[in-house]
Amino acid sequence: MPRPILATIHPQALRHNLEQVRKAAPDAKLMCMVKANAYGHGLEHAFAGLRAADGFAVLEIAEAQRLRAMDWRGPILLIEGVFEPRDLEMCSRLGLWHTVHCDRQIDWLAAHKTQVPHRVFLKMNSGMNRLGFTPERFRSAYARLNALTQVEEISFITHFSDADGPRGTAHQRAVFERATHDLPGERTLCNSAASLLEASDEHLRGDWVRPGIVLFGSSPDYPAHTAQQWNLQPAMTLSAQVIGTQQLQAGDTVGYGSTFTATGPMHIGVVSCGYADGYPRLCGTDTPVLVNGVRTRLLGRVSMDMLCVDLMPVPGAGLGSEVVLWGKSPRTGATLSIDEVAAAAGTVGYELMCAVAARVPMVNDEEATPRK
Ligand SMILES: *Cc1c(COP(=O)(O)O)cnc(C)c1O
């Protein structure tokens, strides 16, 4: 018997979430961001739900190879571009688009021998100060690229630091616009938050939007909006079981450090999920959990392989009861957003979905056999 813990990916939820982005950004092409193994969902599982994309963006050549192996013939963008000259050969061979964010990448391209000229996305640092050419250096980078026989088409990309927050995107948009307005080529600016909040405006949406987190059913601007308010569905359910129970009396404590003390008689469940499965240890008492599809709470500290939950709100719960740590209860259809669990740990849904441990089997509910 395998240990009762499972991550289930829901391709139908991915389809639904992709549709929400299409509605929010009408006429924009969708470049689905599936880096980090599709935000921890497994690229193959995610692809099952994202075939309607217009393109995909990945971080690594290996991820691009996996997409091509699934027969994806459409656009694939290497979001940080190449890491060494040899990668350019793979770009030629696999027909990959790549970001160009620094002079070194242009030098490599200039020295690259290829029959197939490349499409590149010239990246501007419009204020985030991560990757990209500053506006002052952008046009000379463009001129250099434009003179290369290795380059067929140049598009423009920038990334927002505050699309989900009060600072917003206007300052970066202004910088980008000033430096690119007279250059020919497609543009891409919007991540998930900007796609939902701003891309209904055709002047703001660009040619391509680059949704990531929203596809996976997490709200890009939580807690300002919840996933439910954005009409998103969780693409992953992390589930486990009650494998032990205890009956407590007033004064009894739970777990390492005795951080929870019962104030009266109570029935608790011990669940087959711990921080070694990727459930955050920083989640404390009162973090929401679903047992048999009913919302209850975590008690005490999360340990390596187990955590404890309050069974008092769940009549009839006991050994073998289904526990959903985040996602959707197959039993009642109730959902628990990963955003709520992440908030309890002082982090964001992104980090939790990317951190599901390798020891947790992952399945896709439209496909019978488990696959990593
Ligand atoms: C990851 C990433 C995105 C997607 O961000 P979300 O917040 O997940 O939508 C968009 N653009 C770039 C350059 C990225 O690296």
XYZ file of C-alpha atoms and ligand atoms in Angstrom:
387
model
C 0.000 0.000 0.000
C 1.485 3.376 -0.939
C 1.330 6.007 1.743
C -1.962 7.883 1.378
C -0.854 11.188 -0.093
C -1.453 12.408 -3.613
C -1.252 15.486 -5.781
C -4.020 15.426 -8.387
C -3.825 17.764 -11.374
C -7.091 18.896 -12.971
C -6.693 19.632 -16.708
C -10.297 20.801 -16.857
C -9.491 23.521 -14.308
C -6.518 24.611 -16.427
C -8.806 24.868 -19.481
C -11.283 26.895 -17.474
C -8.615 29.257 -16.104
C -7.090 29.744 -19.541
C -10.540 30.721 -20.782
C -10.785 33.346 -18.011
C -7.543 34.915 -19.252
C -8.844 34.917 -22.829
C -11.928 36.781 -21.676
C -9.860 39.263 -19.672
C -7.466 39.935 -22.563
C -9.561 39.625 -25.715
C -7.567 39.325 -28.947
C -4.253 38.961 -27.147
C -2.260 35.828 -27.854
C -1.644 33.682 -24.794
C 1.911 32.714 -23.915
C 1.358 30.287 -21.058
C 4.173 30.418 -18.522
C 5.036 26.847 -17.638
C 8.503 27.278 -16.161
C 9.413 25.356 -12.998
C 7.756 22.207 -14.308
C 4.518 24.141 -14.867
C 4.659 25.738 -11.420
C 5.070 22.294 -9.891
C 2.103 20.699 -11.684
C 4.219 18.557 -14.017
C 4.657 19.894 -17.535
C 2.964 16.865 -19.108
C -0.063 17.083 -16.802
C -0.363 20.835 -17.337
C -0.030 20.511 -21.094
C -3.114 18.280 -21.102
C -5.114 21.325 -19.973
C -3.275 24.040 -21.863
C -3.300 22.818 -25.454
C -5.405 25.838 -26.417
C -2.458 28.141 -25.650
C -0.918 30.171 -28.475
C 2.543 29.566 -27.085
C 4.483 28.467 -24.034
C 7.353 30.017 -22.145
C 9.869 27.944 -20.225
C 13.113 28.513 -18.416
C 15.133 25.545 -19.570
C 15.886 23.820 -22.842
C 14.902 20.507 -21.228
C 11.390 21.847 -20.687
C 11.216 22.949 -24.311
C 12.299 19.451 -25.357
C 9.506 17.945 -23.284
C 6.959 20.180 -25.007
C 8.267 19.202 -28.436
C 8.177 15.544 -27.335
C 4.449 16.018 -26.654
C 4.160 17.159 -30.254
C 3.730 20.850 -29.485
C 4.689 22.506 -32.771
C 3.752 26.048 -31.775
C 5.837 28.823 -30.244
C 8.102 28.178 -27.276
C 9.976 31.069 -25.696
C 13.021 30.664 -23.463
C 12.086 33.311 -20.932
C 15.642 34.096 -19.776
C 17.158 33.312 -23.148
C 20.190 31.105 -23.535
C 22.716 30.410 -20.796
C 25.591 29.380 -23.062
C 26.372 29.517 -26.806
C 25.598 25.826 -27.251
C 21.957 26.494 -26.304
C 21.582 28.433 -29.556
C 22.043 25.210 -31.498
C 19.109 23.740 -29.630
C 17.102 26.881 -30.419
C 17.821 26.357 -34.111
C 17.041 22.662 -33.917
C 13.837 22.935 -31.857
C 12.679 26.223 -33.381
C 12.732 28.074 -30.052
C 12.230 31.763 -29.574
C 14.526 33.290 -27.014
C 14.768 36.369 -24.885
C 17.835 38.561 -25.298
C 18.507 40.546 -22.153
C 22.234 41.357 -22.281
C 25.102 42.050 -24.692
C 26.716 38.705 -24.027
C 23.700 36.948 -25.523
C 23.999 39.168 -28.629
C 27.698 38.289 -28.926
C 26.840 34.589 -28.844
C 24.127 35.052 -31.440
C 26.510 36.983 -33.718
C 28.913 34.037 -33.595
C 26.197 31.410 -34.041
C 26.155 29.474 -37.312
C 22.622 28.635 -38.381
C 20.514 28.060 -41.464
C 17.410 29.105 -39.546
C 17.313 32.719 -38.409
C 15.831 33.135 -34.950
C 12.962 35.074 -33.490
C 14.132 36.920 -30.410
C 12.416 38.928 -27.681
C 14.527 41.909 -26.741
C 14.059 42.538 -23.050
C 13.834 45.925 -21.444
C 14.554 46.638 -17.819
C 11.766 49.179 -17.407
C 12.236 49.493 -13.656
C 12.243 46.069 -12.050
C 16.045 45.939 -12.259
C 16.256 42.253 -12.815
C 16.991 41.246 -16.429
C 17.044 43.487 -19.475
C 18.593 46.492 -21.173
C 17.923 49.881 -19.665
C 15.905 52.230 -21.902
C 19.112 54.154 -22.685
C 20.846 51.051 -23.997
C 17.801 49.423 -25.555
C 17.976 51.011 -28.981
C 21.605 50.203 -29.538
C 20.871 46.587 -28.577
C 18.034 46.656 -31.101
C 20.320 48.027 -33.800
C 22.900 45.324 -33.110
C 20.310 42.550 -33.289
C 18.691 44.025 -36.359
C 22.000 43.852 -38.232
C 22.478 40.123 -37.587
C 21.678 37.574 -40.282
C 20.997 35.127 -37.442
C 17.942 37.171 -36.449
C 14.716 37.005 -38.390
C 12.312 38.891 -36.169
C 12.606 41.075 -33.097
C 9.836 41.407 -30.521
C 9.823 43.396 -27.289
C 9.346 42.217 -23.762
C 9.322 43.784 -20.327
C 8.177 42.565 -16.921
C 6.199 44.364 -14.209
C 7.246 44.487 -10.576
C 3.941 45.767 -9.165
C 1.070 44.663 -11.384
C -0.552 43.117 -8.304
C 0.042 46.028 -5.930
C -0.655 49.709 -5.300
C 2.301 51.012 -7.318
C 0.848 49.538 -10.479
C 2.354 49.435 -13.947
C 2.025 52.978 -15.314
C 5.604 54.033 -14.560
C 7.063 50.997 -16.318
C 4.647 51.253 -19.220
C 5.715 54.861 -19.781
C 9.405 53.912 -19.824
C 8.772 51.027 -22.219
C 6.556 53.067 -24.518
C 9.010 55.942 -24.754
C 11.852 53.682 -25.851
C 9.934 51.404 -28.234
C 7.046 53.401 -29.723
C 8.599 53.747 -33.187
C 10.141 50.276 -33.395
C 8.350 47.614 -35.419
C 7.590 44.319 -33.694
C 5.257 42.508 -31.341
C 5.122 43.435 -27.665
C 4.503 41.517 -24.489
C 4.150 43.085 -21.064
C 1.389 41.515 -18.980
C 1.837 38.785 -16.361
C -1.227 37.243 -14.703
C -2.081 40.232 -12.537
C -1.786 42.717 -15.409
C -3.688 40.353 -17.716
C -6.656 40.253 -15.338
C -6.556 43.832 -14.116
C -5.554 45.812 -17.208
C -5.610 43.783 -20.400
C -9.260 44.472 -21.195
C -7.857 47.782 -22.466
C -6.411 47.186 -25.910
C -3.789 49.887 -25.403
C -2.448 48.069 -22.363
C -2.625 44.441 -23.366
C 0.110 44.135 -25.987
C 0.226 41.410 -28.636
C 0.950 38.598 -26.187
C -0.003 38.228 -22.546
C 2.094 35.991 -20.292
C -0.158 34.406 -17.684
C 1.366 32.001 -15.200
C -0.125 31.710 -11.725
C -3.679 32.447 -12.841
C -3.690 29.319 -15.010
C -3.076 27.254 -11.925
C -6.033 28.736 -10.089
C -4.272 31.020 -7.641
C -5.253 34.675 -7.447
C -2.424 36.898 -8.694
C -3.421 39.726 -6.354
C -4.602 37.830 -3.276
C -5.918 39.023 -0.848
C -7.251 42.005 -2.839
C -9.168 39.421 -4.887
C -9.624 35.745 -4.115
C -9.418 32.970 -6.670
C -13.168 32.619 -6.322
C -13.705 36.303 -7.107
C -11.624 35.866 -10.256
C -13.660 32.727 -11.060
C -10.584 30.510 -11.025
C -10.494 26.808 -10.240
C -7.645 25.049 -8.438
C -5.506 23.077 -10.889
C -3.968 20.951 -8.127
C -5.408 19.115 -5.151
C -3.030 17.947 -2.453
C -4.831 15.234 -0.511
C -4.003 12.791 2.269
C -5.846 10.758 4.906
C -6.476 10.568 8.600
C -4.114 7.764 9.651
C -4.532 8.139 13.420
C -6.887 9.733 15.928
C -6.597 10.918 19.510
C -9.155 11.877 22.117
C -7.945 14.882 24.109
C -8.990 16.285 27.478
C -8.676 19.883 28.668
C -5.007 20.697 29.158
C -3.685 18.118 26.679
C -1.273 19.475 24.084
C -0.579 18.589 20.457
C 2.722 18.015 18.675
C 6.272 19.346 18.968
C 6.659 22.304 21.259
C 3.129 21.770 22.647
C 1.946 24.873 20.819
C -1.733 23.886 20.995
C -3.552 23.142 24.247
C -7.084 21.709 24.323
C -9.559 23.704 26.425
C -11.988 20.806 26.669
C -12.564 17.286 25.341
C -11.754 17.039 21.659
C -11.286 14.553 18.868
C -8.283 15.106 16.615
C -6.971 13.444 13.460
C -3.377 12.720 12.491
C -2.866 13.287 8.756
C -0.366 11.660 6.361
C 1.199 14.898 5.155
C 4.090 16.871 6.585
C 6.677 19.416 5.633
C 8.728 16.761 3.827
C 5.808 16.600 1.377
C 6.024 20.327 0.773
C 3.318 21.428 3.192
C 4.745 24.524 4.887
C 5.970 24.060 8.434
C 5.211 27.733 8.990
C 1.470 26.962 8.918
C 0.239 26.955 12.475
C -2.947 26.276 14.436
C -6.086 27.482 12.614
C -4.702 27.093 9.076
C -7.729 25.841 7.094
C -7.961 22.183 6.022
C -10.828 20.156 4.499
C -11.752 16.816 6.086
C -14.379 14.863 4.178
C -14.967 18.102 2.319
C -15.750 20.049 5.500
C -13.627 22.995 6.496
C -11.704 22.576 9.717
C -8.272 23.585 10.993
C -4.734 22.526 11.643
C -3.625 22.068 15.253
C -0.109 22.569 16.598
C 3.089 22.308 14.588
C 3.460 20.556 11.267
C 5.986 17.740 11.562
C 8.042 16.023 8.855
C 5.548 13.360 7.827
C 2.366 14.282 9.682
C 0.177 17.094 10.832
C -2.833 17.197 13.162
C -6.330 18.504 12.514
C -9.416 19.296 14.531
C -12.144 16.724 13.789
C -14.792 18.382 15.984
C -16.492 20.265 13.099
C -16.627 17.100 10.972
C -19.246 14.635 12.161
C -18.291 11.007 11.561
C -14.670 11.793 10.668
C -12.076 9.271 11.741
C -9.526 6.812 10.407
C -9.395 6.842 6.619
C -11.195 10.171 6.238
C -10.151 12.166 3.198
C -8.094 15.284 3.911
C -7.555 18.063 1.377
C -4.632 20.337 2.206
C -5.457 22.596 -0.773
C -7.542 22.207 -3.896
C -10.897 20.551 -4.296
C -12.594 17.821 -2.273
C -13.675 14.994 -4.594
C -16.280 14.169 -1.971
C -18.206 17.429 -1.683
C -16.664 19.615 -4.385
C -15.701 22.127 -1.670
C -12.531 24.042 -2.469
C -9.735 25.356 -0.304
C -7.579 27.881 -2.123
C -3.835 27.391 -1.956
C -3.712 31.170 -1.398
C -5.268 30.816 2.056
C -2.784 28.153 3.088
C 0.108 30.186 1.676
C -1.052 33.281 3.568
C -1.045 31.275 6.805
C 2.620 30.519 6.113
C 3.418 34.127 5.228
C 4.041 33.320 1.578
C 2.287 33.038 -1.790
C 0.591 30.195 -3.639
C 3.437 30.129 -6.176
C 5.899 28.872 -3.586
C 3.645 26.109 -2.286
C 2.764 24.692 -5.684
C 6.393 24.706 -6.762
C 7.486 22.978 -3.553
C 5.368 19.809 -3.592
C 7.988 17.177 -2.838
C 9.167 14.515 -5.261
C 7.940 11.814 -2.878
C 4.331 12.880 -3.434
C 2.890 10.911 -6.366
C 1.261 13.114 -8.956
C -1.655 12.084 -11.160
C -3.835 13.782 -13.678
C -7.524 13.105 -13.164
C -8.105 12.652 -16.889
C -5.538 9.896 -17.113
C -5.385 6.614 -15.225
C -1.704 5.972 -14.666
C 0.435 7.999 -12.268
C 3.303 9.859 -13.839
C 5.987 12.065 -12.380
C 6.934 33.868 -14.450
C 6.811 35.001 -15.393
C 5.541 35.463 -15.782
C 4.258 34.943 -15.189
O 4.059 35.516 -13.920
P 2.715 35.218 -13.118
O 2.757 36.174 -11.999
O 2.811 33.799 -12.669
O 1.622 35.423 -14.063
C 5.482 36.447 -16.754
N 6.615 36.960 -17.300
C 7.834 36.565 -16.911
C 9.036 37.177 -17.538
C 7.981 35.575 -15.954
O 9.194 35.181 -15.580
